[in-house]
PDB file of C-alpha atoms in Angstrom:
ATOM      1  CA  ASP L   1     104.103  90.133  69.186  1.00  0.00           C
ATOM      2  CA  GLU L   2     103.013  86.581  68.425  1.00  0.00           C
ATOM      3  CA  ALA L   3     106.127  85.095  70.031  1.00  0.00           C
ATOM      4  CA  LEU L   4     105.488  86.736  73.410  1.00  0.00           C
ATOM      5  CA  LEU L   5     101.675  86.733  73.489  1.00  0.00           C
ATOM      6  CA  PRO L   6     101.110  83.064  74.512  1.00  0.00           C
ATOM      7  CA  TYR L   7     103.512  83.441  77.451  1.00  0.00           C
ATOM      8  CA  CYS L   8     101.764  86.628  78.616  1.00  0.00           C
ATOM      9  CA  VAL L   9      98.352  84.942  78.462  1.00  0.00           C
ATOM     10  CA  GLU L  10      99.603  81.800  80.237  1.00  0.00           C
ATOM     11  CA  TYR L  11     101.087  83.763  83.163  1.00  0.00           C
ATOM     12  CA  GLY L  12      98.507  86.558  83.153  1.00  0.00           C
ATOM     13  CA  THR L  13      95.536  84.195  83.456  1.00  0.00           C
ATOM     14  CA  ILE L  14      96.849  82.948  86.803  1.00  0.00           C
ATOM     15  CA  MET L  15      97.695  86.485  87.979  1.00  0.00           C
ATOM     16  CA  VAL L  16      94.134  87.662  87.257  1.00  0.00           C
ATOM     17  CA  ALA L  17      92.736  84.669  89.184  1.00  0.00           C
ATOM     18  CA  VAL L  18      94.768  85.514  92.311  1.00  0.00           C
ATOM     19  CA  GLY L  19      94.109  89.248  91.921  1.00  0.00           C
ATOM     20  CA  PRO L  20      91.892  89.540  95.046  1.00  0.00           C
ATOM     21  CA  ILE L  21      94.567  87.820  97.170  1.00  0.00           C
ATOM     22  CA  TRP L  22      97.214  90.119  95.660  1.00  0.00           C
ATOM     23  CA  THR L  23      95.071  93.133  96.629  1.00  0.00           C
ATOM     24  CA  LEU L  24      94.672  91.903 100.206  1.00  0.00           C
ATOM     25  CA  GLN L  25      98.421  91.323 100.470  1.00  0.00           C
ATOM     26  CA  ILE L  26      99.119  94.947  99.502  1.00  0.00           C
ATOM     27  CA  LEU L  27      96.437  96.344 101.833  1.00  0.00           C
ATOM     28  CA  PHE L  28      97.448  94.224 104.813  1.00  0.00           C
ATOM     29  CA  GLN L  29     101.045  95.451 104.678  1.00  0.00           C
ATOM     30  CA  GLY L  30      99.803  98.947 105.535  1.00  0.00           C
ATOM     31  CA  TYR L  31      97.191  97.704 108.018  1.00  0.00           C
ATOM     32  CA  LEU L  32      99.698  95.582 109.955  1.00  0.00           C
ATOM     33  CA  VAL L  33     101.939  98.629 110.449  1.00  0.00           C
ATOM     34  CA  THR L  34      98.941 100.647 111.664  1.00  0.00           C
ATOM     35  CA  ALA L  35      97.911  97.741 113.950  1.00  0.00           C
ATOM     36  CA  ASP L  36     101.362  97.922 115.580  1.00  0.00           C
ATOM     37  CA  LYS L  37     102.455  94.623 114.027  1.00  0.00           C
ATOM     38  CA  PRO L  38     105.122  95.708 111.488  1.00  0.00           C
ATOM     39  CA  GLY L  39     107.268  92.685 112.365  1.00  0.00           C
ATOM     40  CA  MET L  40     104.484  90.337 111.314  1.00  0.00           C
ATOM     41  CA  GLY L  41     104.136  92.166 108.001  1.00  0.00           C
ATOM     42  CA  LEU L  42     107.876  91.830 107.413  1.00  0.00           C
ATOM     43  CA  TRP L  43     108.000  88.109 108.134  1.00  0.00           C
ATOM     44  CA  LEU L  44     104.926  87.362 106.027  1.00  0.00           C
ATOM     45  CA  SER L  45     106.588  89.181 103.116  1.00  0.00           C
ATOM     46  CA  VAL L  46     109.796  87.212 103.612  1.00  0.00           C
ATOM     47  CA  LEU L  47     107.951  83.879 103.896  1.00  0.00           C
ATOM     48  CA  GLY L  48     105.883  84.668 100.805  1.00  0.00           C
ATOM     49  CA  GLY L  49     109.033  85.490  98.840  1.00  0.00           C
ATOM     50  CA  VAL L  50     110.850  82.357 100.035  1.00  0.00           C
ATOM     51  CA  LEU L  51     107.859  80.158  99.126  1.00  0.00           C
ATOM     52  CA  ASN L  52     107.725  81.802  95.699  1.00  0.00           C
ATOM     53  CA  VAL L  53     111.414  81.050  95.078  1.00  0.00           C
ATOM     54  CA  ILE L  54     111.159  77.433  96.307  1.00  0.00           C
ATOM     55  CA  LEU L  55     108.100  76.728  94.156  1.00  0.00           C
ATOM     56  CA  ASP L  56     109.780  78.390  91.159  1.00  0.00           C
ATOM     57  CA  VAL L  57     112.657  75.936  91.508  1.00  0.00           C
ATOM     58  CA  VAL L  58     110.317  72.956  91.941  1.00  0.00           C
ATOM     59  CA  LEU L  59     107.551  73.786  89.442  1.00  0.00           C
ATOM     60  CA  VAL L  60     109.666  75.440  86.733  1.00  0.00           C
ATOM     61  CA  GLY L  61     113.107  73.911  87.253  1.00  0.00           C
ATOM     62  CA  VAL L  62     112.212  70.343  88.299  1.00  0.00           C
ATOM     63  CA  LEU L  63     108.694  69.694  86.956  1.00  0.00           C
ATOM     64  CA  ASP L  64     109.218  71.826  83.812  1.00  0.00           C
ATOM     65  CA  MET L  65     105.800  73.542  84.087  1.00  0.00           C
ATOM     66  CA  GLY L  66     107.031  76.723  82.397  1.00  0.00           C
ATOM     67  CA  LEU L  67     105.165  79.969  82.996  1.00  0.00           C
ATOM     68  CA  THR L  68     102.187  78.119  84.454  1.00  0.00           C
ATOM     69  CA  GLY L  69     104.521  76.909  87.192  1.00  0.00           C
ATOM     70  CA  ALA L  70     105.915  80.429  87.633  1.00  0.00           C
ATOM     71  CA  GLY L  71     102.391  81.839  87.953  1.00  0.00           C
ATOM     72  CA  LEU L  72     101.382  79.200  90.504  1.00  0.00           C
ATOM     73  CA  ALA L  73     104.551  79.933  92.485  1.00  0.00           C
ATOM     74  CA  SER L  74     103.804  83.678  92.521  1.00  0.00           C
ATOM     75  CA  GLY L  75     100.182  83.088  93.513  1.00  0.00           C
ATOM     76  CA  SER L  76     101.134  80.731  96.336  1.00  0.00           C
ATOM     77  CA  GLY L  77     103.512  83.304  97.799  1.00  0.00           C
ATOM     78  CA  MET L  78     100.743  85.916  97.760  1.00  0.00           C
ATOM     79  CA  PHE L  79      98.431  83.649  99.769  1.00  0.00           C
ATOM     80  CA  ILE L  80     100.686  83.960 102.822  1.00  0.00           C
ATOM     81  CA  GLY L  81     100.502  87.756 102.913  1.00  0.00           C
ATOM     82  CA  GLY L  82      96.860  87.901 101.796  1.00  0.00           C
ATOM     83  CA  ILE L  83      95.236  85.233 103.994  1.00  0.00           C
ATOM     84  CA  VAL L  84      97.241  84.883 107.236  1.00  0.00           C
ATOM     85  CA  PRO L  85      96.581  88.509 108.400  1.00  0.00           C
ATOM     86  CA  LEU L  86      92.844  87.734 108.379  1.00  0.00           C
ATOM     87  CA  LEU L  87      93.484  85.913 111.677  1.00  0.00           C
ATOM     88  CA  VAL L  88      94.541  89.262 113.147  1.00  0.00           C
ATOM     89  CA  PHE L  89      91.805  91.434 111.701  1.00  0.00           C
ATOM     90  CA  PHE L  90      88.910  89.063 112.490  1.00  0.00           C
ATOM     91  CA  ASN L  91      90.043  89.091 116.136  1.00  0.00           C
ATOM     92  CA  LYS L  92      88.003  91.735 117.989  1.00  0.00           C
ATOM     93  CA  LYS L  93      90.793  92.052 120.577  1.00  0.00           C
ATOM     94  CA  SER L  94      93.256  93.304 117.952  1.00  0.00           C
ATOM     95  CA  LEU L  95      94.091  97.009 117.937  1.00  0.00           C
ATOM     96  CA  LEU L  96      92.807  97.091 114.339  1.00  0.00           C
ATOM     97  CA  HIS L  97      89.933  94.750 113.432  1.00  0.00           C
ATOM     98  CA  PHE L  98      86.992  94.458 111.066  1.00  0.00           C
ATOM     99  CA  GLU L  99      83.868  96.488 111.815  1.00  0.00           C
ATOM    100  CA  LYS L 100      80.946  97.751 109.784  1.00  0.00           C
ATOM    101  CA  PRO L 101      82.375 100.971 108.267  1.00  0.00           C
ATOM    102  CA  PRO L 102      80.642 104.367 108.465  1.00  0.00           C
ATOM    103  CA  GLY L 103      80.005 105.390 104.862  1.00  0.00           C
ATOM    104  CA  LYS L 104      81.487 108.897 105.000  1.00  0.00           C
ATOM    105  CA  ASP L 105      84.830 107.638 106.327  1.00  0.00           C
ATOM    106  CA  VAL L 106      85.103 105.130 103.488  1.00  0.00           C
ATOM    107  CA  PHE L 107      84.582 107.866 100.902  1.00  0.00           C
ATOM    108  CA  ARG L 108      87.102 110.143 102.631  1.00  0.00           C
ATOM    109  CA  ALA L 109      89.627 107.299 102.598  1.00  0.00           C
ATOM    110  CA  LEU L 110      88.961 106.663  98.904  1.00  0.00           C
ATOM    111  CA  GLY L 111      89.498 110.340  98.120  1.00  0.00           C
ATOM    112  CA  ASN L 112      92.700 110.523 100.159  1.00  0.00           C
ATOM    113  CA  GLY L 113      94.033 107.379  98.496  1.00  0.00           C
ATOM    114  CA  THR L 114      93.571 108.786  94.993  1.00  0.00           C
ATOM    115  CA  SER L 115      97.322 109.414  94.718  1.00  0.00           C
ATOM    116  CA  GLU L 116      98.167 105.733  95.193  1.00  0.00           C
ATOM    117  CA  MET L 117      95.516 104.794  92.621  1.00  0.00           C
ATOM    118  CA  VAL L 118      96.898 107.341  90.150  1.00  0.00           C
ATOM    119  CA  SER L 119     100.427 106.073  90.739  1.00  0.00           C
ATOM    120  CA  SER L 120      99.505 102.419  90.124  1.00  0.00           C
ATOM    121  CA  LEU L 121      97.352 103.198  87.111  1.00  0.00           C
ATOM    122  CA  SER L 122     100.010 105.455  85.601  1.00  0.00           C
ATOM    123  CA  SER L 123     102.681 102.794  86.098  1.00  0.00           C
ATOM    124  CA  ALA L 124     100.552 100.287  84.198  1.00  0.00           C
ATOM    125  CA  VAL L 125     100.013 102.702  81.295  1.00  0.00           C
ATOM    126  CA  THR L 126     103.652 103.839  81.089  1.00  0.00           C
ATOM    127  CA  THR L 127     104.933 100.250  81.280  1.00  0.00           C
ATOM    128  CA  ALA L 128     102.712  99.328  78.328  1.00  0.00           C
ATOM    129  CA  MET L 129     103.987 102.371  76.413  1.00  0.00           C
ATOM    130  CA  PHE L 130     107.605 101.463  77.205  1.00  0.00           C
ATOM    131  CA  ASN L 131     106.960  97.970  75.833  1.00  0.00           C
ATOM    132  CA  ILE L 132     105.458  99.388  72.626  1.00  0.00           C
ATOM    133  CA  GLN L 133     108.386 101.770  72.113  1.00  0.00           C
ATOM    134  CA  MET L 134     110.987  99.090  72.849  1.00  0.00           C
ATOM    135  CA  MET L 135     109.270  96.641  70.481  1.00  0.00           C
ATOM    136  CA  ASN L 136     109.528  99.276  67.743  1.00  0.00           C
ATOM    137  CA  LEU L 137     113.158 100.130  68.543  1.00  0.00           C
ATOM    138  CA  ALA L 138     114.683  96.754  69.437  1.00  0.00           C
ATOM    139  CA  GLY L 139     112.068  94.010  69.026  1.00  0.00           C
ATOM    140  CA  GLU L 140     111.515  91.233  71.557  1.00  0.00           C
ATOM    141  CA  LYS L 141     114.943  91.715  73.158  1.00  0.00           C
ATOM    142  CA  GLY L 142     114.090  95.351  73.781  1.00  0.00           C
ATOM    143  CA  VAL L 143     110.894  94.360  75.629  1.00  0.00           C
ATOM    144  CA  ALA L 144     112.804  91.733  77.633  1.00  0.00           C
ATOM    145  CA  ALA L 145     115.502  94.292  78.484  1.00  0.00           C
ATOM    146  CA  ILE L 146     113.164  97.053  79.685  1.00  0.00           C
ATOM    147  CA  SER L 147     111.043  94.570  81.700  1.00  0.00           C
ATOM    148  CA  ALA L 148     114.107  93.250  83.535  1.00  0.00           C
ATOM    149  CA  LEU L 149     115.466  96.794  84.046  1.00  0.00           C
ATOM    150  CA  PHE L 150     112.227  97.831  85.745  1.00  0.00           C
ATOM    151  CA  TYR L 151     112.638  94.898  88.147  1.00  0.00           C
ATOM    152  CA  LEU L 152     116.205  95.995  88.910  1.00  0.00           C
ATOM    153  CA  GLN L 153     115.164  99.619  89.364  1.00  0.00           C
ATOM    154  CA  PHE L 154     112.388  98.504  91.725  1.00  0.00           C
ATOM    155  CA  LEU L 155     114.942  96.685  93.888  1.00  0.00           C
ATOM    156  CA  PHE L 156     116.670 100.016  94.534  1.00  0.00           C
ATOM    157  CA  VAL L 157     113.577 102.171  95.118  1.00  0.00           C
ATOM    158  CA  THR L 158     111.832  99.713  97.459  1.00  0.00           C
ATOM    159  CA  ILE L 159     113.826 101.215 100.324  1.00  0.00           C
ATOM    160  CA  PHE L 160     112.013 104.521  99.704  1.00  0.00           C
ATOM    161  CA  ILE L 161     108.607 102.836  99.401  1.00  0.00           C
ATOM    162  CA  GLY L 162     109.209 100.859 102.601  1.00  0.00           C
ATOM    163  CA  PHE L 163     110.460 103.887 104.525  1.00  0.00           C
ATOM    164  CA  THR L 164     107.509 106.013 103.403  1.00  0.00           C
ATOM    165  CA  SER L 165     105.000 103.271 104.270  1.00  0.00           C
ATOM    166  CA  GLY L 166     106.609 102.862 107.677  1.00  0.00           C
ATOM    167  CA  ILE L 167     106.671 106.549 108.628  1.00  0.00           C
ATOM    168  CA  ALA L 168     103.227 107.448 107.202  1.00  0.00           C
ATOM    169  CA  PRO L 169     101.173 106.059 110.152  1.00  0.00           C
ATOM    170  CA  VAL L 170     103.408 107.991 112.592  1.00  0.00           C
ATOM    171  CA  VAL L 171     102.889 111.208 110.609  1.00  0.00           C
ATOM    172  CA  SER L 172      99.116 110.566 110.468  1.00  0.00           C
ATOM    173  CA  TYR L 173      98.961 109.920 114.208  1.00  0.00           C
ATOM    174  CA  ASN L 174     100.710 113.205 115.013  1.00  0.00           C
ATOM    175  CA  TYR L 175      98.578 115.039 112.451  1.00  0.00           C
ATOM    176  CA  GLY L 176      95.425 113.748 114.154  1.00  0.00           C
ATOM    177  CA  ALA L 177      96.846 114.753 117.547  1.00  0.00           C
ATOM    178  CA  GLU L 178      97.673 118.207 116.114  1.00  0.00           C
ATOM    179  CA  ASN L 179     101.291 117.816 117.190  1.00  0.00           C
ATOM    180  CA  ARG L 180     102.939 119.950 114.528  1.00  0.00           C
ATOM    181  CA  GLU L 181     106.357 120.039 116.202  1.00  0.00           C
ATOM    182  CA  ASN L 182     106.631 116.268 115.977  1.00  0.00           C
ATOM    183  CA  ILE L 183     105.607 116.372 112.305  1.00  0.00           C
ATOM    184  CA  LYS L 184     108.339 118.938 111.590  1.00  0.00           C
ATOM    185  CA  LYS L 185     110.908 116.742 113.356  1.00  0.00           C
ATOM    186  CA  LEU L 186     109.731 113.643 111.458  1.00  0.00           C
ATOM    187  CA  TYR L 187     109.928 115.566 108.177  1.00  0.00           C
ATOM    188  CA  ALA L 188     113.495 116.756 108.887  1.00  0.00           C
ATOM    189  CA  ILE L 189     114.661 113.241 109.815  1.00  0.00           C
ATOM    190  CA  ALA L 190     112.928 111.720 106.792  1.00  0.00           C
ATOM    191  CA  ILE L 191     114.480 114.155 104.319  1.00  0.00           C
ATOM    192  CA  ARG L 192     117.963 113.367 105.660  1.00  0.00           C
ATOM    193  CA  VAL L 193     117.343 109.614 105.493  1.00  0.00           C
ATOM    194  CA  ILE L 194     115.954 109.885 101.956  1.00  0.00           C
ATOM    195  CA  GLY L 195     118.859 112.094 100.799  1.00  0.00           C
ATOM    196  CA  VAL L 196     121.597 109.804 102.115  1.00  0.00           C
ATOM    197  CA  SER L 197     119.780 106.655 100.939  1.00  0.00           C
ATOM    198  CA  SER L 198     119.322 108.095  97.435  1.00  0.00           C
ATOM    199  CA  VAL L 199     123.061 108.673  97.006  1.00  0.00           C
ATOM    200  CA  ILE L 200     123.939 105.219  98.394  1.00  0.00           C
ATOM    201  CA  MET L 201     121.379 103.442  96.181  1.00  0.00           C
ATOM    202  CA  PHE L 202     122.576 105.354  93.102  1.00  0.00           C
ATOM    203  CA  VAL L 203     126.228 104.441  93.732  1.00  0.00           C
ATOM    204  CA  LEU L 204     125.313 100.783  94.314  1.00  0.00           C
ATOM    205  CA  ALA L 205     123.256 100.737  91.095  1.00  0.00           C
ATOM    206  CA  GLU L 206     126.160 102.123  89.049  1.00  0.00           C
ATOM    207  CA  VAL L 207     128.681  99.723  90.627  1.00  0.00           C
ATOM    208  CA  LEU L 208     126.495  96.595  90.451  1.00  0.00           C
ATOM    209  CA  ASP L 209     124.974  97.169  87.009  1.00  0.00           C
ATOM    210  CA  ARG L 210     126.890  94.365  85.260  1.00  0.00           C
ATOM    211  CA  PRO L 211     126.617  91.575  87.885  1.00  0.00           C
ATOM    212  CA  MET L 212     122.907  92.295  88.419  1.00  0.00           C
ATOM    213  CA  THR L 213     122.249  92.380  84.693  1.00  0.00           C
ATOM    214  CA  MET L 214     123.922  88.990  84.277  1.00  0.00           C
ATOM    215  CA  ILE L 215     121.254  87.433  86.519  1.00  0.00           C
ATOM    216  CA  PHE L 216     118.794  88.071  83.680  1.00  0.00           C
ATOM    217  CA  ALA L 217     120.988  87.939  80.568  1.00  0.00           C
ATOM    218  CA  SER L 218     124.007  85.700  81.167  1.00  0.00           C
ATOM    219  CA  GLN L 219     123.132  83.528  78.149  1.00  0.00           C
ATOM    220  CA  ASP L 220     122.450  86.380  75.717  1.00  0.00           C
ATOM    221  CA  PRO L 221     125.273  88.889  74.993  1.00  0.00           C
ATOM    222  CA  GLN L 222     123.018  91.187  72.944  1.00  0.00           C
ATOM    223  CA  LEU L 223     120.407  91.381  75.707  1.00  0.00           C
ATOM    224  CA  ALA L 224     123.143  91.909  78.318  1.00  0.00           C
ATOM    225  CA  GLU L 225     124.613  94.837  76.383  1.00  0.00           C
ATOM    226  CA  LEU L 226     121.185  96.417  75.986  1.00  0.00           C
ATOM    227  CA  MET L 227     120.511  96.092  79.704  1.00  0.00           C
ATOM    228  CA  ILE L 228     123.891  97.369  80.927  1.00  0.00           C
ATOM    229  CA  SER L 229     123.782 100.521  78.794  1.00  0.00           C
ATOM    230  CA  GLY L 230     120.127 101.072  79.688  1.00  0.00           C
ATOM    231  CA  PHE L 231     120.605 100.598  83.407  1.00  0.00           C
ATOM    232  CA  LYS L 232     123.380 103.202  83.575  1.00  0.00           C
ATOM    233  CA  ILE L 233     120.862 105.752  82.289  1.00  0.00           C
ATOM    234  CA  LEU L 234     117.916 104.452  84.340  1.00  0.00           C
ATOM    235  CA  ALA L 235     119.988 104.543  87.541  1.00  0.00           C
ATOM    236  CA  LEU L 236     119.984 108.354  87.409  1.00  0.00           C
ATOM    237  CA  SER L 237     116.288 108.297  88.326  1.00  0.00           C
ATOM    238  CA  ILE L 238     117.152 106.661  91.663  1.00  0.00           C
ATOM    239  CA  LEU L 239     118.688 109.964  92.838  1.00  0.00           C
ATOM    240  CA  LEU L 240     115.285 111.679  92.740  1.00  0.00           C
ATOM    241  CA  SER L 241     112.815 108.802  93.157  1.00  0.00           C
ATOM    242  CA  GLY L 242     113.081 108.852  96.949  1.00  0.00           C
ATOM    243  CA  VAL L 243     112.029 112.493  97.270  1.00  0.00           C
ATOM    244  CA  ASN L 244     109.116 111.936  94.865  1.00  0.00           C
ATOM    245  CA  ILE L 245     107.841 108.819  96.626  1.00  0.00           C
ATOM    246  CA  PHE L 246     108.200 110.372 100.085  1.00  0.00           C
ATOM    247  CA  ALA L 247     106.496 113.621  99.050  1.00  0.00           C
ATOM    248  CA  SER L 248     103.442 111.787  97.732  1.00  0.00           C
ATOM    249  CA  GLY L 249     103.206 109.516 100.785  1.00  0.00           C
ATOM    250  CA  PHE L 250     103.789 112.411 103.199  1.00  0.00           C
ATOM    251  CA  PHE L 251     100.868 114.432 101.842  1.00  0.00           C
ATOM    252  CA  THR L 252      98.630 111.362 101.885  1.00  0.00           C
ATOM    253  CA  ALA L 253      99.532 110.943 105.572  1.00  0.00           C
ATOM    254  CA  LEU L 254      98.569 114.614 106.115  1.00  0.00           C
ATOM    255  CA  ASN L 255      95.156 113.884 104.538  1.00  0.00           C
ATOM    256  CA  ASN L 256      95.998 116.084 101.523  1.00  0.00           C
ATOM    257  CA  GLY L 257      94.973 113.636  98.816  1.00  0.00           C
ATOM    258  CA  LYS L 258      94.755 116.267  96.076  1.00  0.00           C
ATOM    259  CA  LEU L 259      98.375 117.428  96.328  1.00  0.00           C
ATOM    260  CA  SER L 260      99.574 113.847  96.778  1.00  0.00           C
ATOM    261  CA  ALA L 261      97.657 112.778  93.659  1.00  0.00           C
ATOM    262  CA  LEU L 262      99.088 115.695  91.667  1.00  0.00           C
ATOM    263  CA  ILE L 263     102.654 114.735  92.617  1.00  0.00           C
ATOM    264  CA  SER L 264     102.004 111.086  91.764  1.00  0.00           C
ATOM    265  CA  PHE L 265     100.358 111.970  88.452  1.00  0.00           C
ATOM    266  CA  LEU L 266     103.165 114.268  87.321  1.00  0.00           C
ATOM    267  CA  ARG L 267     105.869 111.841  88.497  1.00  0.00           C
ATOM    268  CA  THR L 268     104.513 108.649  86.960  1.00  0.00           C
ATOM    269  CA  PHE L 269     102.435 109.892  84.055  1.00  0.00           C
ATOM    270  CA  GLY L 270     102.624 113.570  83.085  1.00  0.00           C
ATOM    271  CA  PHE L 271     106.338 114.067  82.484  1.00  0.00           C
ATOM    272  CA  GLU L 272     107.197 110.436  81.804  1.00  0.00           C
ATOM    273  CA  VAL L 273     104.632 109.863  79.043  1.00  0.00           C
ATOM    274  CA  GLY L 274     105.508 113.160  77.394  1.00  0.00           C
ATOM    275  CA  ALA L 275     109.196 112.268  77.377  1.00  0.00           C
ATOM    276  CA  LEU L 276     108.422 108.721  76.251  1.00  0.00           C
ATOM    277  CA  LEU L 277     106.589 110.017  73.184  1.00  0.00           C
ATOM    278  CA  LEU L 278     109.159 112.720  72.343  1.00  0.00           C
ATOM    279  CA  LEU L 279     112.665 111.549  73.269  1.00  0.00           C
ATOM    280  CA  PRO L 280     112.867 108.248  71.295  1.00  0.00           C
ATOM    281  CA  ALA L 281     112.151 110.212  68.132  1.00  0.00           C
ATOM    282  CA  ILE L 282     115.222 112.349  68.889  1.00  0.00           C
ATOM    283  CA  MET L 283     117.607 109.998  70.748  1.00  0.00           C
ATOM    284  CA  GLY L 284     116.458 106.520  69.698  1.00  0.00           C
ATOM    285  CA  ILE L 285     116.731 103.746  72.287  1.00  0.00           C
ATOM    286  CA  ASP L 286     118.774 105.878  74.707  1.00  0.00           C
TER     287      ASP L 286
END
């Protein structure tokens, strides 16, 4: 609505401007793992996050620059992960470095990566639909609540995203080497790790719902109540998110982009959008 729109435009304008750097940051995380430099990827992520937090405190808290300051802080953090790895990939001595790409390989990569595109695109569409539904059901506080809940949910599922990103190059390597026994062993280990992690993350989410919610809503009792009740429901998805995320990433690593894309589409768009259109009419905000 009109109250939220100026803030979205103020922050969004900066995010669009740093979009190319944001894209490089995401790509380089995968490339650094493949280039046998996962430690570098980790530390660049940590440094980018720390810089973001420090600049948030300075630009928003001290200099009172509002969402412009928050946007500049976010963009600055992205520069670390999006620019520094160029030093690695422009170096011809690096295991992975820039070359003129053969056209057919680029198109095969694009096709195989369809699932990740579908997943990102679907997330954008469903997030917009969630915002529309929450605006209708609970107004601005509803939009604020669901936005913050998605951040909290993401904190718990990042372990699955990180694990899948880390194991995918190993799966791909063994697939290329036609070492099926190793792939079966990797799959068995991964399923056990995902299963145990899912239960642990779910329990933590249910136990920590109130203290984590208070980070976002300590000054607003109505918003806090919305978030606590919502997060108890949303936390159930953590039990199954790991299997979904791993399945999609696993099939991408096996060069089966079609099946991976189908899983991603059904997980993030097919079932979710259908439920999002139907269930609020029956159950309201729950």
